[in-house]
CSV table of C-alpha atoms in Angstrom, one decimal:
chain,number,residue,atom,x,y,z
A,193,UNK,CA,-37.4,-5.8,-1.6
A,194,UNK,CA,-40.0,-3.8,0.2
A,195,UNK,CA,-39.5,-0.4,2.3
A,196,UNK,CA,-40.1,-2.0,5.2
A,197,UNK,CA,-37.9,-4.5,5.0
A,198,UNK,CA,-35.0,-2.1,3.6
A,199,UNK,CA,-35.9,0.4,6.5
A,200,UNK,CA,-35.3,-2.5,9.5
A,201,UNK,CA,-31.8,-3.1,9.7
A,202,UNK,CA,-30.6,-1.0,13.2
A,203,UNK,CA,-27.1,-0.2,14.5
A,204,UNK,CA,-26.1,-3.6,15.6
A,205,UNK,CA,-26.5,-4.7,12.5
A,206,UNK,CA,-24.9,-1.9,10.5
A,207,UNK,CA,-21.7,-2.4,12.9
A,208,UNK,CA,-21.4,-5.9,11.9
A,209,UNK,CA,-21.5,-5.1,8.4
A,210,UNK,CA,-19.4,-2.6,8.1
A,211,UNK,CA,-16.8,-4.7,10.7
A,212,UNK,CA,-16.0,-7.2,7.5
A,213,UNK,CA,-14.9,-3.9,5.7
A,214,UNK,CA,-11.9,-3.6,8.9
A,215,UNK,CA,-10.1,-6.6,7.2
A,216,UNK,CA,-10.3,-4.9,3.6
A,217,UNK,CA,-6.8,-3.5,3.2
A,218,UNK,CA,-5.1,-5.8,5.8
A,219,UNK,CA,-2.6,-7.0,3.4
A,220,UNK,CA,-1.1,-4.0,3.9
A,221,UNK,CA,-1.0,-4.3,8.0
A,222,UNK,CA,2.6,-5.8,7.7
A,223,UNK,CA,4.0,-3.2,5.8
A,224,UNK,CA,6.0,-1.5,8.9
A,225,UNK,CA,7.9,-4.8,9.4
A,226,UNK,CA,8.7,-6.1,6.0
A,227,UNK,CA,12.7,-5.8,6.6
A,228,UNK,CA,12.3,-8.1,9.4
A,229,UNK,CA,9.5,-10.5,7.7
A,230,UNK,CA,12.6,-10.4,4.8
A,231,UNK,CA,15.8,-11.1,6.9
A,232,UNK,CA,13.7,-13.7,8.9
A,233,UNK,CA,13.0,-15.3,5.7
A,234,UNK,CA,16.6,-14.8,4.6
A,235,UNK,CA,14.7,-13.1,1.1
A,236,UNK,CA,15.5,-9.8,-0.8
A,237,UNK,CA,13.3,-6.5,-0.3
A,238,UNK,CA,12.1,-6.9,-2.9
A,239,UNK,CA,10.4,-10.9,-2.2
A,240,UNK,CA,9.5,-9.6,1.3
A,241,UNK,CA,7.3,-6.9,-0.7
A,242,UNK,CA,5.6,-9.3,-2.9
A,243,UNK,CA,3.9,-10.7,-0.2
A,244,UNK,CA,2.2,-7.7,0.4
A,245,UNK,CA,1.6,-7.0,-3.4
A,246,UNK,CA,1.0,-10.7,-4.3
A,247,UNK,CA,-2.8,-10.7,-2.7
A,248,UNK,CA,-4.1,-7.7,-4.6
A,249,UNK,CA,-3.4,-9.5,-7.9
A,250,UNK,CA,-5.0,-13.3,-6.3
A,251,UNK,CA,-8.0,-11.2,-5.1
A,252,UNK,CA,-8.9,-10.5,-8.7
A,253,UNK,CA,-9.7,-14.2,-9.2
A,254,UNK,CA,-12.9,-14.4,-6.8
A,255,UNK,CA,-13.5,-10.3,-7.2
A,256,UNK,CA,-14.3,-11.4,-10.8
A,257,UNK,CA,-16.5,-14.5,-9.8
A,258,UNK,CA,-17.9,-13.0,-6.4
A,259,UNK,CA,-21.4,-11.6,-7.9
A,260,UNK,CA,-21.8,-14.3,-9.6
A,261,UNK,CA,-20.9,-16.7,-6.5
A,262,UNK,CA,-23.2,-14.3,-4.0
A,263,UNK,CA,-26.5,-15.0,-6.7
A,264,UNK,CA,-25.7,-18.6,-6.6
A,265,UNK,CA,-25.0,-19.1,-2.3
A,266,UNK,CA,-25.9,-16.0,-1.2
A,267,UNK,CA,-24.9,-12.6,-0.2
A,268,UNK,CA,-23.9,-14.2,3.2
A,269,UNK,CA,-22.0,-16.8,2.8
A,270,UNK,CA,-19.9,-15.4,0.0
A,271,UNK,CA,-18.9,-12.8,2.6
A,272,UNK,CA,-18.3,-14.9,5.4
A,273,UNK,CA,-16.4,-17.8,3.3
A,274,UNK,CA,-14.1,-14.7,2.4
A,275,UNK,CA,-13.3,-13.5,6.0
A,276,UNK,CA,-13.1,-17.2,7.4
A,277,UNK,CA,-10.3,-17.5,4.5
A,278,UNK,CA,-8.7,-14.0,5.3
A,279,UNK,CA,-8.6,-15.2,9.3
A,280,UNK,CA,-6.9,-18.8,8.5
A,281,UNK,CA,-4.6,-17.7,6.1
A,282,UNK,CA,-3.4,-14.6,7.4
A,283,UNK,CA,-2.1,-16.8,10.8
A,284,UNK,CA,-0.4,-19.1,8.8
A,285,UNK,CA,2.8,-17.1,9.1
A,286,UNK,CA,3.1,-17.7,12.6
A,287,UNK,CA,3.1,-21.6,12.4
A,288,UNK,CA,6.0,-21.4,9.1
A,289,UNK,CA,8.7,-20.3,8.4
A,290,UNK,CA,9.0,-21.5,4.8
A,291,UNK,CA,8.6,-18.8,2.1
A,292,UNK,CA,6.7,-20.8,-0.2
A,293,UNK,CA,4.7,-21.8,2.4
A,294,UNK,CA,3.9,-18.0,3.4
A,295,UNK,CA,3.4,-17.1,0.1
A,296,UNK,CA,0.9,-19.4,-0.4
A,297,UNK,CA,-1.0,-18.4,2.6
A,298,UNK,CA,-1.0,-14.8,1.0
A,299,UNK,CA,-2.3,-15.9,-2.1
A,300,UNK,CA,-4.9,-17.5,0.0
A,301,UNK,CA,-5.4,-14.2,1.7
A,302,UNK,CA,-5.8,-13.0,-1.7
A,303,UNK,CA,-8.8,-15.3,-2.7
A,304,UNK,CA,-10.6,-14.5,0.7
A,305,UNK,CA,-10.1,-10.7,0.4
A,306,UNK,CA,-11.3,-11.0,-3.5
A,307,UNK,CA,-14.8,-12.9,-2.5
A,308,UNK,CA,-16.4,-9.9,-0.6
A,309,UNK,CA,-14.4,-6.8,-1.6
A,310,UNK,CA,-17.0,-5.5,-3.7
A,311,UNK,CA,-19.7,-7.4,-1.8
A,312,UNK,CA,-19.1,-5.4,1.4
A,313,UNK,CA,-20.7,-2.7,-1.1
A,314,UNK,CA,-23.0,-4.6,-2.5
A,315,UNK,CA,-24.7,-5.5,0.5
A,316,UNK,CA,-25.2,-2.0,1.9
A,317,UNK,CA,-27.0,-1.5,-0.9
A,318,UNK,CA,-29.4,-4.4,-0.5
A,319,UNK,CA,-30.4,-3.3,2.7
A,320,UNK,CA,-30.3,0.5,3.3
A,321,UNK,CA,-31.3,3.1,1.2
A,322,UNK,CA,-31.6,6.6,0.7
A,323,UNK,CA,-29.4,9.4,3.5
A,324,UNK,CA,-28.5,6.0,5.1
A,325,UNK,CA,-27.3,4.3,2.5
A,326,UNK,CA,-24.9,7.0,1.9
A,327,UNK,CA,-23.8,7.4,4.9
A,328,UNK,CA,-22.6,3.7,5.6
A,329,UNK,CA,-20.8,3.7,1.7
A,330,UNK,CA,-18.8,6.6,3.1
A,331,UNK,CA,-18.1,5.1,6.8
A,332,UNK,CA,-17.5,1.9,5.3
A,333,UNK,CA,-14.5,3.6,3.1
A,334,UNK,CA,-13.4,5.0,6.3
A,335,UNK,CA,-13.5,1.6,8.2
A,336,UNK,CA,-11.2,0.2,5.4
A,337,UNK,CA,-8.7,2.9,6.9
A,338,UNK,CA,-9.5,2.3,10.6
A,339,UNK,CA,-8.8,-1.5,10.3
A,340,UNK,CA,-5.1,-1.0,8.7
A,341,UNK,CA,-4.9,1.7,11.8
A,342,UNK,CA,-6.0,-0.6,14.3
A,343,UNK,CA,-3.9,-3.9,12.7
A,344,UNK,CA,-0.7,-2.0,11.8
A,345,UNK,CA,-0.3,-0.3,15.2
A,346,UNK,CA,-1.0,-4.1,17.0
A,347,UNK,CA,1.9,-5.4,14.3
A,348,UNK,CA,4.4,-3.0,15.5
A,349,UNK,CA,3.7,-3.1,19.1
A,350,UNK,CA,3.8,-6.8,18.6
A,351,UNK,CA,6.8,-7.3,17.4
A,352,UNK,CA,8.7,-6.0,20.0
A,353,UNK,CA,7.0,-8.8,22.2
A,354,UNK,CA,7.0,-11.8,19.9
A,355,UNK,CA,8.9,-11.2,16.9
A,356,UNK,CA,7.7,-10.9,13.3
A,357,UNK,CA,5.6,-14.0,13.3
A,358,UNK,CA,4.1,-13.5,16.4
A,359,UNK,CA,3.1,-10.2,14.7
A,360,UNK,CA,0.5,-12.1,12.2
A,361,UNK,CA,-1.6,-13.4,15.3
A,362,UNK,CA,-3.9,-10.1,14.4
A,363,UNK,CA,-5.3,-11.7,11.9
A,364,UNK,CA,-7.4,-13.1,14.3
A,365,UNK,CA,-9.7,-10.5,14.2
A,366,UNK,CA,-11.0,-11.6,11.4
A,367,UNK,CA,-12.5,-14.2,13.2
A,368,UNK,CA,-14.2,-11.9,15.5
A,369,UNK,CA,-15.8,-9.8,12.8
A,370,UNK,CA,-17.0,-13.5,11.3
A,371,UNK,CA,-18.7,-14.0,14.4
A,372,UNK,CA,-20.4,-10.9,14.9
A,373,UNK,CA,-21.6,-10.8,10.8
A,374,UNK,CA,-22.7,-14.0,10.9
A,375,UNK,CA,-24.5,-13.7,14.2
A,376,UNK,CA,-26.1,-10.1,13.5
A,377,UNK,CA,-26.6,-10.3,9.8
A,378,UNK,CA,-29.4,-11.6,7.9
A,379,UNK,CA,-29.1,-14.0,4.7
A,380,UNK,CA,-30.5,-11.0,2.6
A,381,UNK,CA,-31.2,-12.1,-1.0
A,382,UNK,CA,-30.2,-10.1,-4.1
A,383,UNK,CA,-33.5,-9.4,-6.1
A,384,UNK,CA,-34.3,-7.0,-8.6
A,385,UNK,CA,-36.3,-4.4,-8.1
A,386,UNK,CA,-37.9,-1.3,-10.5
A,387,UNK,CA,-35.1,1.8,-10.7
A,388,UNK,CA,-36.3,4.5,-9.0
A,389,UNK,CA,-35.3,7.6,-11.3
A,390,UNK,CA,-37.1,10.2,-9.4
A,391,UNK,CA,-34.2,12.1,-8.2
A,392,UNK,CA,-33.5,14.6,-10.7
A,393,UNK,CA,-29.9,14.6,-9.6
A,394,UNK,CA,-29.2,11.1,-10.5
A,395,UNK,CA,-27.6,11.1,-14.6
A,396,UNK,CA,-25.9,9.1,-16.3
A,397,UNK,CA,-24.5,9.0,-19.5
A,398,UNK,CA,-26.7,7.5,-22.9
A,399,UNK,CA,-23.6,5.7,-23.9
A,400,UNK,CA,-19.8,4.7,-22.4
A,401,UNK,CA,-17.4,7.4,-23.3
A,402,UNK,CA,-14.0,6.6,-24.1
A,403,UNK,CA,-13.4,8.2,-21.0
A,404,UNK,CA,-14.1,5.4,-18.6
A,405,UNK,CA,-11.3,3.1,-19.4
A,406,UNK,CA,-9.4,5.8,-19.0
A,407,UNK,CA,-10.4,6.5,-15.0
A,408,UNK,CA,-9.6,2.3,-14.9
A,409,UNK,CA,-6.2,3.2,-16.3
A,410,UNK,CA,-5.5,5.9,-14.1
A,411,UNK,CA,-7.3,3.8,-11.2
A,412,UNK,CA,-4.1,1.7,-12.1
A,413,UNK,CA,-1.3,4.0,-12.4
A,414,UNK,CA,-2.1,6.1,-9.2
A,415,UNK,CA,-2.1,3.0,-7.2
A,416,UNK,CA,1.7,1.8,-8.4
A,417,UNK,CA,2.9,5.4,-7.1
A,418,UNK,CA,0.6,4.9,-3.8
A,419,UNK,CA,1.5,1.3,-3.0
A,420,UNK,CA,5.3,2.0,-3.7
A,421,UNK,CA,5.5,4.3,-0.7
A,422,UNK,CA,3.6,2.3,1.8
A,423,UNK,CA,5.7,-0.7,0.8
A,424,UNK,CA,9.6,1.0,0.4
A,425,UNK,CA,8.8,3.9,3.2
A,426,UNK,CA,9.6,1.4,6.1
A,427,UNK,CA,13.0,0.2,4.1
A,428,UNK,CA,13.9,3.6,3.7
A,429,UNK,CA,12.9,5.2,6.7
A,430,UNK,CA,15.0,2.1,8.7
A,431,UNK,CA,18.3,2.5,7.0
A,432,UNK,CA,18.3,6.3,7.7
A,433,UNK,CA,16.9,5.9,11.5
A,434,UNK,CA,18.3,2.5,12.2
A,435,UNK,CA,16.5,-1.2,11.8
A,436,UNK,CA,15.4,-1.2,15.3
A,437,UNK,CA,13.5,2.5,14.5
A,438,UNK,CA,9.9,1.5,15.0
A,439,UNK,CA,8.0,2.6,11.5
A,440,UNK,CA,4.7,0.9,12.5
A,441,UNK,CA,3.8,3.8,14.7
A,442,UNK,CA,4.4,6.1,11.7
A,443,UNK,CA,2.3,4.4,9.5
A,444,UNK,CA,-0.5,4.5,11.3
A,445,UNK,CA,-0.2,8.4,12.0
A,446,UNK,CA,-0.5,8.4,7.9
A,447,UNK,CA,-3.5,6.0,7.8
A,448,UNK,CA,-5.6,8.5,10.8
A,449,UNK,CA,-4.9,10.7,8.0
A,450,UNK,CA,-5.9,8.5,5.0
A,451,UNK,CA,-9.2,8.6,7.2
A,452,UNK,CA,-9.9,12.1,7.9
A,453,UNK,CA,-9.3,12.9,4.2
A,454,UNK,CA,-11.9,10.1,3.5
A,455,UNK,CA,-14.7,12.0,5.8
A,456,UNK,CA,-13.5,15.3,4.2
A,457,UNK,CA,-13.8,13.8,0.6
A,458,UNK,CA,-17.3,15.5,0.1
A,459,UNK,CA,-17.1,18.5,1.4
A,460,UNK,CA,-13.6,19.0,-0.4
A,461,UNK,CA,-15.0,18.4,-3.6
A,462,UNK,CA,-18.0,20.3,-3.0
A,463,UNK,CA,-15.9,23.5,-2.4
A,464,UNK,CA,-13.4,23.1,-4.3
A,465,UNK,CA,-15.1,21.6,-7.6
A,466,UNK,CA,-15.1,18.4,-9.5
A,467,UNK,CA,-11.2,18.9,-11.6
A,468,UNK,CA,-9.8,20.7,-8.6
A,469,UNK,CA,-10.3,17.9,-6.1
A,470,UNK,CA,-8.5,15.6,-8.8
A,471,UNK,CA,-5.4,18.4,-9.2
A,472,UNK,CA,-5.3,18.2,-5.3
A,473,UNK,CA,-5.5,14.5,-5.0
A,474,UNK,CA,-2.6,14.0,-7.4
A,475,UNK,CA,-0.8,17.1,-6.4
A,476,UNK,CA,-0.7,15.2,-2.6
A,477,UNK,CA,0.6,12.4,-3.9
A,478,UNK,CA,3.3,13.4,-6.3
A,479,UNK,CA,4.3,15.8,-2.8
A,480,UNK,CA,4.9,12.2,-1.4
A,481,UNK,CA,7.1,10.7,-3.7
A,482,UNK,CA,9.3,14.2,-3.7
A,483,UNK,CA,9.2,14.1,0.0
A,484,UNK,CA,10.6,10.4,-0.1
A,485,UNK,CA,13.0,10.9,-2.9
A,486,UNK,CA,14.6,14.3,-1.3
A,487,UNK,CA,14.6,13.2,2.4
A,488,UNK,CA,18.2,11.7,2.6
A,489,UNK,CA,17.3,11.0,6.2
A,490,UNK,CA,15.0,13.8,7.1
A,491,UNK,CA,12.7,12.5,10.1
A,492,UNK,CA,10.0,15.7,9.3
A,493,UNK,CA,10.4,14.9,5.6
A,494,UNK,CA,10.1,11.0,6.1
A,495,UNK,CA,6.8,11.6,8.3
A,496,UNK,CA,4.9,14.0,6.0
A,497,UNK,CA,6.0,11.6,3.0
A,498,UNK,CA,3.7,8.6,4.3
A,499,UNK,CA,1.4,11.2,5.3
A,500,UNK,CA,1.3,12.1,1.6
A,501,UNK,CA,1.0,8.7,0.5
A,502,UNK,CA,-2.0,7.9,2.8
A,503,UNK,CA,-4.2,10.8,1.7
A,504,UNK,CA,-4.4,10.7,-1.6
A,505,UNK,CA,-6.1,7.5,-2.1
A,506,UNK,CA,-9.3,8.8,0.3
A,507,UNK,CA,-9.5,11.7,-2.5
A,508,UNK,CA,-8.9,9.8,-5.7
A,509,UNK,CA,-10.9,6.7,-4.9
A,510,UNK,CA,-13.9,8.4,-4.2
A,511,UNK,CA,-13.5,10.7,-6.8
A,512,UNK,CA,-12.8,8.3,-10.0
A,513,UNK,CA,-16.5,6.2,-8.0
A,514,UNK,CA,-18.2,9.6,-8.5
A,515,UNK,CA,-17.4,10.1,-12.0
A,516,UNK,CA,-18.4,6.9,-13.8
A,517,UNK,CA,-21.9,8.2,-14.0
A,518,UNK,CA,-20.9,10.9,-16.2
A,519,UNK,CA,-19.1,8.2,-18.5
A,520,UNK,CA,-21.3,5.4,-19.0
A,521,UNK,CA,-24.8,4.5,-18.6
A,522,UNK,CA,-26.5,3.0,-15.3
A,523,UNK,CA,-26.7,-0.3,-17.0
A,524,UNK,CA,-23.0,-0.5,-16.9
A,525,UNK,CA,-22.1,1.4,-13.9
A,526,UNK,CA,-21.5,-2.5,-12.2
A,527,UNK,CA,-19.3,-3.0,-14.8
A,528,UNK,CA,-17.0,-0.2,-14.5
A,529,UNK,CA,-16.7,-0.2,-11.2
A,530,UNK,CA,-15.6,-3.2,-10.8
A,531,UNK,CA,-12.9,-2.4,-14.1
A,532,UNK,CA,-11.6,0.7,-11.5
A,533,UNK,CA,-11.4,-1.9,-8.3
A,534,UNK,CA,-9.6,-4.3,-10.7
A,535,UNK,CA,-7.5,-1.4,-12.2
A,536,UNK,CA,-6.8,-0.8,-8.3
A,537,UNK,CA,-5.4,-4.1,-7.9
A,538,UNK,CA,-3.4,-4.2,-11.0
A,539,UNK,CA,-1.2,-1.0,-9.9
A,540,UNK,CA,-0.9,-2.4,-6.2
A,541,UNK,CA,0.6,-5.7,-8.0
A,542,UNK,CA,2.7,-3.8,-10.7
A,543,UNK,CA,4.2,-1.4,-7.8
A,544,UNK,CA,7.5,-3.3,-7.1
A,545,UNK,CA,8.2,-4.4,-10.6
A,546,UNK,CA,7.9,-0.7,-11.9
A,547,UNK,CA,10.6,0.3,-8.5
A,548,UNK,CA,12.9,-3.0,-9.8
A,549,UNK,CA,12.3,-1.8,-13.3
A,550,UNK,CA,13.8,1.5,-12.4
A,551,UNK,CA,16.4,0.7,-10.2
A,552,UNK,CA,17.7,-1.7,-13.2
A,553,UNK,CA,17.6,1.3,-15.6
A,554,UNK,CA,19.0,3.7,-13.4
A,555,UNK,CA,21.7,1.2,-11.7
A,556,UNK,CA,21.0,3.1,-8.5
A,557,UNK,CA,20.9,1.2,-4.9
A,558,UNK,CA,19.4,3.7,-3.5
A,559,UNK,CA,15.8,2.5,-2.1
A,560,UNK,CA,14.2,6.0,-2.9
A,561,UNK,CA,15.3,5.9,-6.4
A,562,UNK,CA,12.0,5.4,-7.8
A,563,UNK,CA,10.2,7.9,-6.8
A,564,UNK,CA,11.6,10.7,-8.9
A,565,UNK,CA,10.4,9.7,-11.8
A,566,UNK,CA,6.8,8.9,-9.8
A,567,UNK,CA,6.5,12.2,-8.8
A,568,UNK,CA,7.3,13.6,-12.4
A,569,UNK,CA,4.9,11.3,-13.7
A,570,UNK,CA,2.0,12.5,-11.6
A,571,UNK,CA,2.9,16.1,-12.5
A,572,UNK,CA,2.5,15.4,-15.7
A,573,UNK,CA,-0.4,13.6,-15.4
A,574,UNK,CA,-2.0,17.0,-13.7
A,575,UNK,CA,-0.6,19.2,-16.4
A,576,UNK,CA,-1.8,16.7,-19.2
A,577,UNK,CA,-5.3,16.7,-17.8
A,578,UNK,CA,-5.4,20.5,-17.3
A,579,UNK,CA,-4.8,21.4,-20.8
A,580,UNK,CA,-6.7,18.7,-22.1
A,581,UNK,CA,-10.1,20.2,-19.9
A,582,UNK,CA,-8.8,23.6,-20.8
A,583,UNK,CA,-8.5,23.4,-24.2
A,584,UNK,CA,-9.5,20.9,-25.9
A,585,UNK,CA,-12.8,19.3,-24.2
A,586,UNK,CA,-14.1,23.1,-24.3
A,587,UNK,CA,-12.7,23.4,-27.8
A,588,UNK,CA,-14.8,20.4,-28.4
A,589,UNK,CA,-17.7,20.9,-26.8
A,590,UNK,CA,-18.5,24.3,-28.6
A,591,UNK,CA,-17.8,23.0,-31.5
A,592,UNK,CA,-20.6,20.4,-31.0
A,593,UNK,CA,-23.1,23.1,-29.6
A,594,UNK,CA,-22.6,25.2,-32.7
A,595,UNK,CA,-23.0,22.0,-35.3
């Protein structure tokens, strides 16, 4: 693709690109009401929480198959067959009241999100370059974030209006943002074209170090600490405030944060350092998971938890992205990112079975039971890494210089 042609694209049509990425993380927009989705459905916690969990581990499917599907129909229609899907199944709710029936539609939802999860990326890529390019990558993160603000604060203020089902209806905006991408984008092809290398700053590694399927299992075990607190703050918050206590609000105060943290993620890193920014990160989200865990009811305690639970992920995402270069070659980077988004998705699926797995260990019905051993876990996984970057990587690496 020629300069000019990369070089073209103006704001309209960078808006209605990164507008598909607002629907990104909506399985999650119903988070705030899952007790009442579960007593309307007459279903257990933890059933009402699989059908936020359930679409991360169906989007897998078509995030597998979605280059290959954009090189066979095109960059396009890939995208807007997945956000037609997201906007038909995600309203299904309101017409049902079977929970087969709604489960299904969230698998759907699943399948839609899958198709263009990493092609939202893909196609910035296609057709900006450069300053710009990096720009729209990093708002694009952040429009993840704004959509799940924007959804999640319609779902609670719905709900007082037209009940839990009613709530769904904001899934129509998916068909907006179809509208507006398929009206302002162009059917841009995926071609390939000679790597520019020029930029001295741009290294990757000569061969994949054992390393990277390490960031993808991390990727994964992050995410089941992360996704239990946005999925069992709303129980836990509700039996200590009351069920009529409106957590949607709440949530959303923790997802302006998620989004701040995202626009901060470079200049963070850039002052605090590459390991430092991880220890942070993690050190965030283990705060969460004590926060939860110790509240017994706390209402300052309960906020900063899901404040704690938002951040993280706009630190650790970006972060684990940034290092793949350092552990595998450019010919691979596709691959491993795509292992790290499917590592993602793995830990958002495992979260409730690790909580159920606890609470049958422990034989605890407390709903915050889980998140002591969480917490531990991600301090250990900070003190782990420290003395392994400490001590042995250094030990290693001069060991190398002087053979």
């Amino acid at each position: 693709m020629t300069k000019e042609v990369k070089e073209k694209y103006g704001l309209p049509t960078m808006l209605a690109v990164l507008s598909v990425s607002l629907l990104l993380t909506s399985a999650n927009v119903i988070n705030g009401i899952l007790p009442q989705v579960g007593k309307g459905l007459g279903v257990s916690n933890a059933a009402a929480e699989l059908l936020v969990t359930t679409p991360s581990l169906t989007a897998l499917i078509t995030l597998i198959a979605s280059p290959a599907l954009a090189r066979f129909f095109g960059l396009k229609r890939v995208i807007g067959f997945g956000v037609l899907l997201v906007g038909i199944s995600g309203i299904v709710p309101m017409f049902v009241s079977s929970y087969p029936l709604i489960m299904a539609s969230r698998v759907v939802l699943g399948l839609g999100l899958g198709c263009y999860n990493s092609l939202a990326v893909t196609i910035i890529q296609i057709m900006w370059k450069g300053n710009v390019r990096s720009s729209l990558l990093g708002i694009r993160g952040a429009f993840e974030n704004i959509g799940q603000m924007i959804m999640t604060s319609l779902v609670g203020l719905l709900i007082s209006f037209v009940g839990w089902q009613g709530s769904f209806v904001v899934y129509l905006l998916a068909i907006a943002s179809l509208v507006w991408f398929w009206l302002a984008v162009p059917d841009v092809k995926m071609i390939d074209e000679n790597d520019d290398d020029d930029d001295p700053d741009d290294k990757f590694a000569a061969k994949t170090s054992p390393i990277a399927p390490l960031l993808v299992a991390f990727a994964a075990a992050y995410l089941i600490a992360m996704q239990s607190g946005f999925v069992r703050w709303a129980a836990v918050t509700q039996e200590a405030m009351g069920s009529d206590f409106n957590t949607s609000s709440i949530i959303s105060i923790g997802v302006g944060a998620g989004i701040i943290a995202g626009f901060a993620f470079g200049p963070i890193n850039k002052f605090l350092g590459r390991m430092n920014t991880l220890y942070l990160g993690i050190a965030i989200e283990a705060a969460g998971c004590f926060l939860l865990y110790f509240a017994n009811g706390n209402y300052p305690m309960l906020v900063a938890a899901i404040i704690c639970f938002y951040v993280p992920g706009s630190i650790l995402g970006p972060w684990i992205f940034n290092q793949l270069p350092k552990y595998a070659p450019k010919s691979k980077q596709a691959f491993w990112s795509a292992a790290v988004m499917i590592g993602f998705h793995v830990g958002i699926f495992l979260a409730p079975l690790a909580m159920s797995a606890i609470e049958a260990v422990s034989g605890s019905k407390d709903l915050a039971v889980s998140f002591l051993p969480f917490g531990i876990a991600l301090v250990l996984i900070i003190v782990g890494v420290f003395v392994y970057t400490t001590f042995f990587a250094k030990r290693a690496k001069t060991a190398a210089v002087e053979a």
